[in-house]
Amino acid sequence: MERIVFGPVPSRRFGKSLGINNVFPPKRCSYFCIYCQIGRTEYIEIERKEFYQPEQIKKQVKEVIESLKDKEIDYISFVPDGEPTLDINLGKEIEILKEFGIKIAVITNSSLIWREDVRDDLKKADCVSLKLDAVSEDIWKRINRPHKELNLNKILEGIKIFSDEFKGELLTETIFIKNINDIKDEIEKIGEFLKEIKPEIAYIGYPTRPPAEKWVEVPEEEKIDFAYIVFKSKDLNVKIIEKKGEKEFGFTGNLIEDILSIVSVHPMSQKEIEKFLKENGGSFDLINELIRRKEIAEIEYRGEKYYRKVFK
Ligand code: SF4
């Protein structure tokens, strides 16, 4: 059976975060972002459906929590290798997982937020992070490559309604790509829109891991600085998601399963893998074996080696 729960992984936004991969099979998303670190979208869709029974997820979360050496977890985060709101049971799953007394976060691409049922599900979480990479239709289509039936105006309207109604912590994330959405006019417009919805933190990011399309480039530093200044001028609490060094990944007892479940949603750099193996009594031969079995792939990006799960 697919592993639904992974980690805990260190998250820049959520501290020590136990990840829930509630969408199956990979990669099922309503977008096909040019910078997606999970790889290419195999199934581009907008129909909500059932992937797992909420009880099944709860059982796996319980098992993982019990197996952890260090039981401290800051968040249970819905961060699948796809879009979490495609899961029609999302609201029920959030409710049932709240029984663990750990805060729940959902990281969504916002594409289905025009639907009332999606907003109702998201409202049950303690923290919701919304993706907003563009407010102009042509740029949105170039960067997020949405399902053909999605409508940007409806999405932006849905974000506004949600931000008015949501009582939890609202975050936004904007990923900038060179020559796509890092142009002054679009940065201004995104900032203006974010000002209206008032997120607690407006994150700015850029690709730090191998993107779905090799030609994707990181914006020049001045462009990121410009976006930071523009967002600040709109009274936003802005944070730039920096590329961090080595991180702590959780060990649950099965080294192969742990590595595969983490790299399916979060490609690991060579340094991170080496540290993880060293701490948990493994050797790099294991990675070579997984590459040989075509379970994981080695990718080079900006002079560093990364390891990503191969989807069958
Ligand atoms: S970055 Fe997120 S929204 Fe974009 S294709 Fe990947 S999983 Fe989907």
PDB file of N, CA, C and O and ligand atoms in Angstrom, residues 27 29 31-33 35-36 38 41 82 109 131, ligand 1:
ATOM      1  N   LYS A  27       1.429  12.012 -10.387  1.00  0.00           N
ATOM      2  CA  LYS A  27       1.155  13.267  -9.745  1.00  0.00           C
ATOM      3  C   LYS A  27      -0.140  13.803 -10.313  1.00  0.00           C
ATOM      4  O   LYS A  27      -0.268  13.953 -11.504  1.00  0.00           O
ATOM      5  N   CYS A  29      -2.780  16.810 -10.298  1.00  0.00           N
ATOM      6  CA  CYS A  29      -2.880  18.215  -9.915  1.00  0.00           C
ATOM      7  C   CYS A  29      -3.747  18.958 -10.926  1.00  0.00           C
ATOM      8  O   CYS A  29      -3.950  18.493 -12.049  1.00  0.00           O
ATOM      9  N   TYR A  31      -2.871  21.979 -11.757  1.00  0.00           N
ATOM     10  CA  TYR A  31      -1.878  22.810 -12.416  1.00  0.00           C
ATOM     11  C   TYR A  31      -0.745  21.918 -12.937  1.00  0.00           C
ATOM     12  O   TYR A  31      -0.571  20.782 -12.491  1.00  0.00           O
ATOM     13  N   PHE A  32       0.041  22.509 -13.797  1.00  0.00           N
ATOM     14  CA  PHE A  32       1.239  21.836 -14.303  1.00  0.00           C
ATOM     15  C   PHE A  32       2.334  22.903 -14.303  1.00  0.00           C
ATOM     16  O   PHE A  32       2.798  23.342 -15.351  1.00  0.00           O
ATOM     17  N   CYS A  33       2.677  23.371 -13.103  1.00  0.00           N
ATOM     18  CA  CYS A  33       3.599  24.506 -12.965  1.00  0.00           C
ATOM     19  C   CYS A  33       4.950  24.196 -13.606  1.00  0.00           C
ATOM     20  O   CYS A  33       5.483  23.095 -13.429  1.00  0.00           O
ATOM     21  N   TYR A  35       7.719  25.152 -12.719  1.00  0.00           N
ATOM     22  CA  TYR A  35       8.800  25.012 -11.742  1.00  0.00           C
ATOM     23  C   TYR A  35       8.553  23.877 -10.755  1.00  0.00           C
ATOM     24  O   TYR A  35       9.316  23.709  -9.802  1.00  0.00           O
ATOM     25  N   CYS A  36       7.499  23.085 -10.965  1.00  0.00           N
ATOM     26  CA  CYS A  36       7.126  22.077  -9.957  1.00  0.00           C
ATOM     27  C   CYS A  36       8.328  21.184  -9.631  1.00  0.00           C
ATOM     28  O   CYS A  36       8.931  20.600 -10.523  1.00  0.00           O
ATOM     29  N   ILE A  38       8.150  18.439  -8.017  1.00  0.00           N
ATOM     30  CA  ILE A  38       7.759  17.016  -7.981  1.00  0.00           C
ATOM     31  C   ILE A  38       7.883  16.407  -9.379  1.00  0.00           C
ATOM     32  O   ILE A  38       7.878  15.211  -9.547  1.00  0.00           O
ATOM     33  N   THR A  41       3.119  16.875 -14.355  1.00  0.00           N
ATOM     34  CA  THR A  41       1.793  16.439 -13.915  1.00  0.00           C
ATOM     35  C   THR A  41       1.326  15.291 -14.816  1.00  0.00           C
ATOM     36  O   THR A  41       1.206  15.457 -16.023  1.00  0.00           O
ATOM     37  N   GLY A  82       0.741  16.572  -5.444  1.00  0.00           N
ATOM     38  CA  GLY A  82      -0.401  16.961  -6.254  1.00  0.00           C
ATOM     39  C   GLY A  82      -1.151  18.047  -5.503  1.00  0.00           C
ATOM     40  O   GLY A  82      -0.579  18.691  -4.620  1.00  0.00           O
ATOM     41  N   ASN A 109      -2.777  25.061  -4.047  1.00  0.00           N
ATOM     42  CA  ASN A 109      -2.451  25.956  -5.163  1.00  0.00           C
ATOM     43  C   ASN A 109      -3.586  26.950  -5.424  1.00  0.00           C
ATOM     44  O   ASN A 109      -3.517  27.718  -6.374  1.00  0.00           O
ATOM     45  N   LYS A 131      -1.316  29.511  -2.894  1.00  0.00           N
ATOM     46  CA  LYS A 131      -0.385  29.882  -3.956  1.00  0.00           C
ATOM     47  C   LYS A 131      -0.969  31.016  -4.786  1.00  0.00           C
ATOM     48  O   LYS A 131      -2.146  30.978  -5.148  1.00  0.00           O
TER      49      LYS A 131
HETATM   50  S1  SF4 B   1       3.873  23.185  -7.882  1.00  0.00           S
HETATM   51 FE1  SF4 B   1       2.071  22.471  -6.797  1.00  0.00          FE
HETATM   52  S2  SF4 B   1       0.398  23.318  -7.964  1.00  0.00           S
HETATM   53 FE2  SF4 B   1       2.149  23.404  -9.281  1.00  0.00          FE
HETATM   54  S3  SF4 B   1       2.062  21.505 -10.470  1.00  0.00           S
HETATM   55 FE3  SF4 B   1       3.386  21.127  -8.685  1.00  0.00          FE
HETATM   56  S4  SF4 B   1       1.984  20.249  -7.197  1.00  0.00           S
HETATM   57 FE4  SF4 B   1       0.702  21.246  -8.731  1.00  0.00          FE
END
